[in-house]
mmCIF file with all atom_site columns, C-alpha atoms in Angstrom:
data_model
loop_
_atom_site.group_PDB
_atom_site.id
_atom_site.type_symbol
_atom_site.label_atom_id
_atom_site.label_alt_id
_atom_site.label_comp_id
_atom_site.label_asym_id
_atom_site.label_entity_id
_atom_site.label_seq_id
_atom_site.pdbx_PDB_ins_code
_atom_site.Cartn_x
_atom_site.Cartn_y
_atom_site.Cartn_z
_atom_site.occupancy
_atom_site.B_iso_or_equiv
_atom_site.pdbx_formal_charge
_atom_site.auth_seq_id
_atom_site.auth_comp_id
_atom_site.auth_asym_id
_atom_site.auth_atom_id
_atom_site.pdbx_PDB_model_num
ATOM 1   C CA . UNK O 1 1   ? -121.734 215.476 46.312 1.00 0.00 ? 1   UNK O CA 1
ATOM 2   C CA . UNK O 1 2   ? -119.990 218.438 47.288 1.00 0.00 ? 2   UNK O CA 1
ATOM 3   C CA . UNK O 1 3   ? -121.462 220.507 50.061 1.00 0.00 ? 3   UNK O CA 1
ATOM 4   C CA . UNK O 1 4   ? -120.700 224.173 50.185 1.00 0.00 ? 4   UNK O CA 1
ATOM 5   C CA . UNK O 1 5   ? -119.899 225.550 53.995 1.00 0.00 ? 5   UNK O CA 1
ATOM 6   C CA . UNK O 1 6   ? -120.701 229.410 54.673 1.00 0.00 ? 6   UNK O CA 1
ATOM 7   C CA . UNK O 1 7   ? -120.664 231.071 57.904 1.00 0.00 ? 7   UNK O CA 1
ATOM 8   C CA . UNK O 1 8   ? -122.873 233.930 59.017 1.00 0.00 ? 8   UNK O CA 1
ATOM 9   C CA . UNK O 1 9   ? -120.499 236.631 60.705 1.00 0.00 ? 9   UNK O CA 1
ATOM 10  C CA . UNK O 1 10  ? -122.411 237.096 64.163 1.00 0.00 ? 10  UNK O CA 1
ATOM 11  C CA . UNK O 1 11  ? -119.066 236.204 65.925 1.00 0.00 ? 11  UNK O CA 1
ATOM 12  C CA . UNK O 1 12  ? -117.123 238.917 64.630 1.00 0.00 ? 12  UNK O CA 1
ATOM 13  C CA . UNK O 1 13  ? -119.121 241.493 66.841 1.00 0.00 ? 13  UNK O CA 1
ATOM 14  C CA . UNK O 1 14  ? -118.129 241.452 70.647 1.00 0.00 ? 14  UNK O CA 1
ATOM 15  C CA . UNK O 1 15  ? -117.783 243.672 73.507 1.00 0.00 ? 15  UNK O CA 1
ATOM 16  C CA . UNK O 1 16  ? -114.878 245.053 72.286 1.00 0.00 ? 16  UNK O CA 1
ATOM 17  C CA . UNK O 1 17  ? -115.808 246.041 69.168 1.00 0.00 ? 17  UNK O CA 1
ATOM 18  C CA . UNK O 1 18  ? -116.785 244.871 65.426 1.00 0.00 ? 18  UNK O CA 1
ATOM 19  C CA . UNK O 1 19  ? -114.141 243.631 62.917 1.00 0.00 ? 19  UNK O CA 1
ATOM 20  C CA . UNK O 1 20  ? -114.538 245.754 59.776 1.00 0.00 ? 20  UNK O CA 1
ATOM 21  C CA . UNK O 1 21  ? -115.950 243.665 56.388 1.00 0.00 ? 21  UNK O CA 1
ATOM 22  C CA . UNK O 1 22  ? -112.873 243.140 54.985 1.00 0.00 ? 22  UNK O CA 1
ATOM 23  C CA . UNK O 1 23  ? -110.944 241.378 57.741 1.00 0.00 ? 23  UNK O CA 1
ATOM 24  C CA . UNK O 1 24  ? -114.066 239.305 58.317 1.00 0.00 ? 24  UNK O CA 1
ATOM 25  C CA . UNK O 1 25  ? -114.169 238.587 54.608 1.00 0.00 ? 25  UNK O CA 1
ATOM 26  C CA . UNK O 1 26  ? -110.154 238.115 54.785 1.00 0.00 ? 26  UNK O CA 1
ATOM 27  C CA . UNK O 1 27  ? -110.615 235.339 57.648 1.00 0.00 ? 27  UNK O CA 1
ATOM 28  C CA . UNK O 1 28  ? -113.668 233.532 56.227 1.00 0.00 ? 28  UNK O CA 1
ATOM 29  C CA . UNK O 1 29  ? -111.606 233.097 53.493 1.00 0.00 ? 29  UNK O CA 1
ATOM 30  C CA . UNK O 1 30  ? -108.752 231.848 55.269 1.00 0.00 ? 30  UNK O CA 1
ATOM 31  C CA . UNK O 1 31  ? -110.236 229.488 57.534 1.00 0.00 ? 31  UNK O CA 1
ATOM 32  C CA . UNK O 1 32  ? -112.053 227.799 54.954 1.00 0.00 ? 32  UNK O CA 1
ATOM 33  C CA . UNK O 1 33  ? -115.029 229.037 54.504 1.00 0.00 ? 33  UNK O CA 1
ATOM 34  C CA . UNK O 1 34  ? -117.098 229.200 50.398 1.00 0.00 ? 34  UNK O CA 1
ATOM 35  C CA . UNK O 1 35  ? -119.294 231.864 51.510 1.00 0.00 ? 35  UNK O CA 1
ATOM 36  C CA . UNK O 1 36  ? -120.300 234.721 54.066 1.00 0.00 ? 36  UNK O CA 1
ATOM 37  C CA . UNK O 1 37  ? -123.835 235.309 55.401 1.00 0.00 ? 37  UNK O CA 1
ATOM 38  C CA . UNK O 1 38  ? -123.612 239.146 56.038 1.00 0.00 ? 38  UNK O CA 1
ATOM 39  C CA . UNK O 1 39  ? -125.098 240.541 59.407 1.00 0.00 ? 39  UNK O CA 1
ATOM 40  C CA . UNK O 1 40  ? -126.415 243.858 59.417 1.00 0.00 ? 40  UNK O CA 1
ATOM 41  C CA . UNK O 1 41  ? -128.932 243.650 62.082 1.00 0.00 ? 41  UNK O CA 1
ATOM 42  C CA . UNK O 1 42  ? -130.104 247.436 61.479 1.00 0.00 ? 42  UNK O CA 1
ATOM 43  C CA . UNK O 1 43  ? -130.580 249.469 59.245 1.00 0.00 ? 43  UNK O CA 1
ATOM 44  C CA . UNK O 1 44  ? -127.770 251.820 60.299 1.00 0.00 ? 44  UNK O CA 1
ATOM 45  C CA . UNK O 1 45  ? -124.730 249.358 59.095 1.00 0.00 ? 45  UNK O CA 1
ATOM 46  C CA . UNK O 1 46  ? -126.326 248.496 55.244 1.00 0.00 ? 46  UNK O CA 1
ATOM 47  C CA . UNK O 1 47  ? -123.355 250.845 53.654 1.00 0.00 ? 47  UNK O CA 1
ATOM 48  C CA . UNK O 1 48  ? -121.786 247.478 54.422 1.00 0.00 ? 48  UNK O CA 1
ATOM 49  C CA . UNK O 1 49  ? -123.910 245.441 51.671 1.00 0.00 ? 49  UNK O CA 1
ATOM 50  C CA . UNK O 1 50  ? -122.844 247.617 48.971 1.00 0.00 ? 50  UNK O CA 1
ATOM 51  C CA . UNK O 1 51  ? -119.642 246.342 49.462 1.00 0.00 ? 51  UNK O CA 1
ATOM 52  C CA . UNK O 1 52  ? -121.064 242.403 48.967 1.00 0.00 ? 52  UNK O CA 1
ATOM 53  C CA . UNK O 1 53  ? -120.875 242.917 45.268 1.00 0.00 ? 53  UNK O CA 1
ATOM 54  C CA . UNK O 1 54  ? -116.933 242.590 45.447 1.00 0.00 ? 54  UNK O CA 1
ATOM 55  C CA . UNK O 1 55  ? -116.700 240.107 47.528 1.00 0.00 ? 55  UNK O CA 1
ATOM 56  C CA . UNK O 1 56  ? -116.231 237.141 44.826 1.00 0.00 ? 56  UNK O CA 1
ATOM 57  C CA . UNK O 1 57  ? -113.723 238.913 43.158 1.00 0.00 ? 57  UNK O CA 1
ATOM 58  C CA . UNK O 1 58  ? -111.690 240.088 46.379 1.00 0.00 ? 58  UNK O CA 1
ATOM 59  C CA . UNK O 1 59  ? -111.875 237.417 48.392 1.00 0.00 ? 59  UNK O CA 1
ATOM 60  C CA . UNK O 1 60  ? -113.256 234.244 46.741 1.00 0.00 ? 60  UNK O CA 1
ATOM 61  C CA . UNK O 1 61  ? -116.370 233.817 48.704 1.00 0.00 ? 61  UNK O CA 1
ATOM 62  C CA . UNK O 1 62  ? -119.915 233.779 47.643 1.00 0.00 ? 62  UNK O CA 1
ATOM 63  C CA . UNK O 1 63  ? -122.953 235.849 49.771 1.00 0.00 ? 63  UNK O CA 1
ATOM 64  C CA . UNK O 1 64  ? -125.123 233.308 51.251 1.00 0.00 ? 64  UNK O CA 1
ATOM 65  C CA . UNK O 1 65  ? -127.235 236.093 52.681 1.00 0.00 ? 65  UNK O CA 1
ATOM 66  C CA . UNK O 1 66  ? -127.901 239.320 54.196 1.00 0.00 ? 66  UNK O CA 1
ATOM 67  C CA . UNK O 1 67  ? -129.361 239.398 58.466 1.00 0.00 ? 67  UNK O CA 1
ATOM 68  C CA . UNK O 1 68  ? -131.387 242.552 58.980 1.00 0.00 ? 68  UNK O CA 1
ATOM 69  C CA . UNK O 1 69  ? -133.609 242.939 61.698 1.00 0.00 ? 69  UNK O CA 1
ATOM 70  C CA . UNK O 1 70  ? -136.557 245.475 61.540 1.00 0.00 ? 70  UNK O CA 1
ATOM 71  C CA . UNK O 1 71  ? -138.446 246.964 64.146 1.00 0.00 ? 71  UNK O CA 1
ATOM 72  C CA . UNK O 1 72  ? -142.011 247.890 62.777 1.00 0.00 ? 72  UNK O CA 1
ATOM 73  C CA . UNK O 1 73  ? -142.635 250.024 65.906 1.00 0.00 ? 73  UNK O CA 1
ATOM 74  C CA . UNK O 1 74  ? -140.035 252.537 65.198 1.00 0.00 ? 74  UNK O CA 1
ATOM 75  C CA . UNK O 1 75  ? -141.675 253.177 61.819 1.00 0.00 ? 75  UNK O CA 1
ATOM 76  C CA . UNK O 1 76  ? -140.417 253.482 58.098 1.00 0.00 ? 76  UNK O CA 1
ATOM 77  C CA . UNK O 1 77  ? -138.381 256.890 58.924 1.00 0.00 ? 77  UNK O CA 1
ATOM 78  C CA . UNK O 1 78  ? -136.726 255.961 61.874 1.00 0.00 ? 78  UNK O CA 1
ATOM 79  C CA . UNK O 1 79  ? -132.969 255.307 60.953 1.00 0.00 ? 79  UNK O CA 1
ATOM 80  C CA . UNK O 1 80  ? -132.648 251.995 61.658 1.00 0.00 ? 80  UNK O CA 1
ATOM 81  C CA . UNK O 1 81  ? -135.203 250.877 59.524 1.00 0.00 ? 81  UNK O CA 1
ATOM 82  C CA . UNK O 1 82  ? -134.761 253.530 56.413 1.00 0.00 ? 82  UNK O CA 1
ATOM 83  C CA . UNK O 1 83  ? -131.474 252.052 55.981 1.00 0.00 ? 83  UNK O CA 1
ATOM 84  C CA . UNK O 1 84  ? -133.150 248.576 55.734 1.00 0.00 ? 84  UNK O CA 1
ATOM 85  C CA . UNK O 1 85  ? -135.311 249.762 52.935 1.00 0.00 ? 85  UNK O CA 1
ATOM 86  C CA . UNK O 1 86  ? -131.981 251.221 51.406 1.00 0.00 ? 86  UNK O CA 1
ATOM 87  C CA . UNK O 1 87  ? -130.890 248.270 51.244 1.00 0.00 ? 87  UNK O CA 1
ATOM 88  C CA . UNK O 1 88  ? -133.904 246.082 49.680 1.00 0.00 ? 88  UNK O CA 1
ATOM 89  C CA . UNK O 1 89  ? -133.737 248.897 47.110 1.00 0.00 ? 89  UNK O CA 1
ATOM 90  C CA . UNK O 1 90  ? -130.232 248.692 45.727 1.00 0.00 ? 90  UNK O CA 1
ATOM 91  C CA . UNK O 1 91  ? -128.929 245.002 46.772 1.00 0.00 ? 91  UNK O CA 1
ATOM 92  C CA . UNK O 1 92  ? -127.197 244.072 43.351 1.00 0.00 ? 92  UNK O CA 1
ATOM 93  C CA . UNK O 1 93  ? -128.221 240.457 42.942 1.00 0.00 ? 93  UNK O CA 1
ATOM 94  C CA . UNK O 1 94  ? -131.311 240.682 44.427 1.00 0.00 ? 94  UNK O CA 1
ATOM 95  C CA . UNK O 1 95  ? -135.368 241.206 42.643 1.00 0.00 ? 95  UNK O CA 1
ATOM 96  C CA . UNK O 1 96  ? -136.749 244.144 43.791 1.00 0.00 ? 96  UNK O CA 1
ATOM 97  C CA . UNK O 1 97  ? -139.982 243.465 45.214 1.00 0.00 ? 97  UNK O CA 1
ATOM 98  C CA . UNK O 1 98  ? -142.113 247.166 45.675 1.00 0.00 ? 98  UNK O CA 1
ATOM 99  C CA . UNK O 1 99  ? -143.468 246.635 48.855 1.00 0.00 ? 99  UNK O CA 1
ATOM 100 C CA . UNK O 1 100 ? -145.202 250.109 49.367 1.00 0.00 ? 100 UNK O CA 1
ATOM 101 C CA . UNK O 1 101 ? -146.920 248.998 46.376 1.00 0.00 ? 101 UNK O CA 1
ATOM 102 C CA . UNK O 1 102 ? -148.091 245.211 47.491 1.00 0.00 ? 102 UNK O CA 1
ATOM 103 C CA . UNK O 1 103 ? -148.686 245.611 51.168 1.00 0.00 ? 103 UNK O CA 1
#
């Protein structure tokens, strides 16, 4: 059985800074790694995701997943969150499930 290692990119944001996607794609790849887990966190990084859809064919690595966090509080408009629902809207890969529709 072969057993497929990905690594969700939470240590590629520090105090100094964030490492762009392709440089954390680049060393994922070159440590090792079969596939990224993507963190967004909010909805004011999700340009990010539409770059996911190259990732096989630049770098060799699958998309294990996507990390958002949404804060209901803030509301549907409120930046952080529109970008979420962006997101769930145009994710190549991914069924669209209407959720204004089926609350």
């Amino acid at each position: 059985m072969v057993y497929r290692v990905y690594a969700m990119d939470f240590s590629f944001y520090n105090s100094m800074g964030i490492y762009s996607f392709e440089v954390r794609c680049e060393m994922l790849k070159e440590i090792g790694y079969d596939a990224t887990h993507l963190s967004i966190w909010h909805g004011e990084r999700w340009r990010d995701a539409e770059k996911l859809s190259s990732v096989k064919q630049k770098y060799g690595l699958d998309v294990a997943g996507v990390y958002v966090v949404l804060d209901l509080s803030l509301g549907e408009s409120h930046p952080r969150n529109e970008g979420i629902l962006k997101l769930l809207e145009t994710l190549e890969g991914c069924r669209l499930w209407n959720w204004r529709s089926n609350p």
